[in-house]
Amino acid sequence: MSGNSNKTALPPLTPLTQMALSGAAASWAEFCTIPFDTAKVRLQIQDKSNPKYNGIGDALVQMFKQEGITSFWKGTVAGIQRQCAFLLFVLVYMNLLRIGWLVTHKLLPHSGRKCPLV
């Protein structure tokens, strides 16, 4: 088979679809990394004169032994909320900045309104 014989271009994502997919990706990333973030925070707030943990690996092992597997995901809801709020900010404002830059550099036609971003 050769090159692009039967391939069709995918339609562009709608803003709502883009937000949903980005939110799902951010939530999954937060879910996967929150155990390490939780251990890092515990290391940061421990008493330096009498440390409870000797490193991130030790913190993870002690968390598991003393509190169980669910201790790894304490704070997940807040983390996902933070990621989704940040994601919304990035998607909306970065898109507005991109459109403004394209209009300013005459790569996108001006809408005729006073503000080219709306």
CSV table of C-alpha atoms in Angstrom, one decimal:
chain,number,residue,atom,x,y,z
A,1,MET,CA,0.0,0.0,0.0
A,2,SER,CA,1.2,3.4,-0.7
A,3,GLY,CA,1.0,6.7,1.2
A,4,ASN,CA,-2.3,8.6,1.7
A,5,SER,CA,-4.6,6.7,-0.7
A,6,ASN,CA,-7.6,6.2,1.6
A,7,LYS,CA,-6.9,8.5,4.5
A,8,THR,CA,-9.3,11.3,5.3
A,9,ALA,CA,-8.6,14.3,7.5
A,10,LEU,CA,-10.2,14.3,10.9
A,11,PRO,CA,-12.6,17.2,11.5
A,12,PRO,CA,-11.4,19.9,14.0
A,13,LEU,CA,-12.4,19.4,17.6
A,14,THR,CA,-15.2,21.6,18.9
A,15,PRO,CA,-14.3,23.8,21.9
A,16,LEU,CA,-16.5,21.6,24.2
A,17,THR,CA,-14.9,18.4,22.9
A,18,GLN,CA,-11.4,19.9,23.3
A,19,MET,CA,-12.2,20.9,26.9
A,20,ALA,CA,-13.7,17.5,27.7
A,21,LEU,CA,-10.7,15.6,26.3
A,22,SER,CA,-8.2,18.0,27.9
A,23,GLY,CA,-10.0,17.7,31.2
A,24,ALA,CA,-9.9,13.9,31.0
A,25,ALA,CA,-6.2,13.9,30.2
A,26,ALA,CA,-5.4,16.4,33.1
A,27,SER,CA,-7.5,14.3,35.5
A,28,TRP,CA,-5.7,11.1,34.5
A,29,ALA,CA,-2.3,12.8,34.9
A,30,GLU,CA,-3.3,14.1,38.3
A,31,PHE,CA,-4.6,10.7,39.4
A,32,CYS,CA,-1.3,9.0,38.4
A,33,THR,CA,1.0,11.6,40.0
A,34,ILE,CA,-0.9,12.5,43.2
A,35,PRO,CA,0.8,9.7,45.2
A,36,PHE,CA,4.2,11.2,44.6
A,37,ASP,CA,2.9,14.7,45.2
A,38,THR,CA,1.4,13.6,48.5
A,39,ALA,CA,4.7,12.0,49.6
A,40,LYS,CA,6.6,15.2,48.5
A,41,VAL,CA,4.3,17.4,50.6
A,42,ARG,CA,4.8,15.1,53.6
A,43,LEU,CA,8.5,15.4,53.2
A,44,GLN,CA,8.3,19.2,53.0
A,45,ILE,CA,6.2,19.7,56.1
A,46,GLN,CA,8.0,17.2,58.3
A,47,ASP,CA,9.9,18.4,61.3
A,48,LYS,CA,13.5,18.8,60.1
A,49,SER,CA,15.0,18.2,63.6
A,50,ASN,CA,13.2,14.8,63.9
A,51,PRO,CA,12.4,13.6,60.3
A,52,LYS,CA,9.7,10.9,60.0
A,53,TYR,CA,10.7,10.1,56.4
A,54,ASN,CA,14.1,9.5,54.8
A,55,GLY,CA,13.2,10.2,51.2
A,56,ILE,CA,10.3,9.8,48.8
A,57,GLY,CA,10.6,6.0,48.7
A,58,ASP,CA,10.5,5.7,52.4
A,59,ALA,CA,7.6,8.1,52.6
A,60,LEU,CA,5.6,6.0,50.1
A,61,VAL,CA,6.4,2.7,52.0
A,62,GLN,CA,5.5,4.2,55.4
A,63,MET,CA,2.3,5.7,54.0
A,64,PHE,CA,1.3,2.3,52.6
A,65,LYS,CA,2.2,0.4,55.8
A,66,GLN,CA,0.6,2.8,58.2
A,67,GLU,CA,-2.5,4.2,56.3
A,68,GLY,CA,-3.1,1.7,53.5
A,69,ILE,CA,-3.2,2.2,49.7
A,70,THR,CA,-5.9,4.9,49.9
A,71,SER,CA,-3.4,7.2,51.6
A,72,PHE,CA,-1.7,7.7,48.2
A,73,TRP,CA,-4.8,9.4,46.8
A,74,LYS,CA,-5.6,11.8,49.6
A,75,GLY,CA,-6.3,15.1,48.0
A,76,THR,CA,-7.2,13.8,44.6
A,77,VAL,CA,-10.5,15.6,44.3
A,78,ALA,CA,-8.9,19.0,45.1
A,79,GLY,CA,-6.0,18.2,42.7
A,80,ILE,CA,-8.4,17.4,39.8
A,81,GLN,CA,-10.4,20.5,40.5
A,82,ARG,CA,-7.2,22.5,40.4
A,83,GLN,CA,-6.1,20.9,37.1
A,84,CYS,CA,-9.5,21.5,35.4
A,85,ALA,CA,-9.7,25.1,36.6
A,86,PHE,CA,-6.2,25.7,35.3
A,87,LEU,CA,-6.9,23.9,32.1
A,88,LEU,CA,-10.0,26.0,31.4
A,89,PHE,CA,-7.9,29.2,32.0
A,90,VAL,CA,-5.2,28.0,29.6
A,91,LEU,CA,-7.6,26.8,26.9
A,92,VAL,CA,-9.7,30.0,26.9
A,93,TYR,CA,-7.1,32.6,27.3
A,94,MET,CA,-4.4,31.0,25.2
A,95,ASN,CA,-6.9,30.7,22.4
A,96,LEU,CA,-7.8,34.3,22.7
A,97,LEU,CA,-4.2,35.3,22.7
A,98,ARG,CA,-3.6,33.2,19.6
A,99,ILE,CA,-6.5,34.8,17.8
A,100,GLY,CA,-5.4,38.2,18.8
A,101,TRP,CA,-1.8,37.5,17.6
A,102,LEU,CA,-3.1,36.2,14.3
A,103,VAL,CA,-5.3,39.2,13.7
A,104,THR,CA,-2.5,41.6,14.7
A,105,HIS,CA,-0.1,40.0,12.2
A,106,LYS,CA,-2.8,40.0,9.5
A,107,LEU,CA,-2.9,36.2,9.3
A,108,LEU,CA,-6.5,36.1,10.2
A,109,PRO,CA,-9.1,38.6,8.9
A,110,HIS,CA,-10.5,41.2,11.4
A,111,SER,CA,-14.1,40.7,12.3
A,112,GLY,CA,-14.9,44.4,12.0
A,113,ARG,CA,-15.7,44.7,15.7
A,114,LYS,CA,-13.7,47.0,18.0
A,115,CYS,CA,-12.2,44.1,19.8
A,116,PRO,CA,-11.0,41.4,17.4
A,117,LEU,CA,-11.2,38.7,20.2
A,118,VAL,CA,-15.0,38.7,20.5
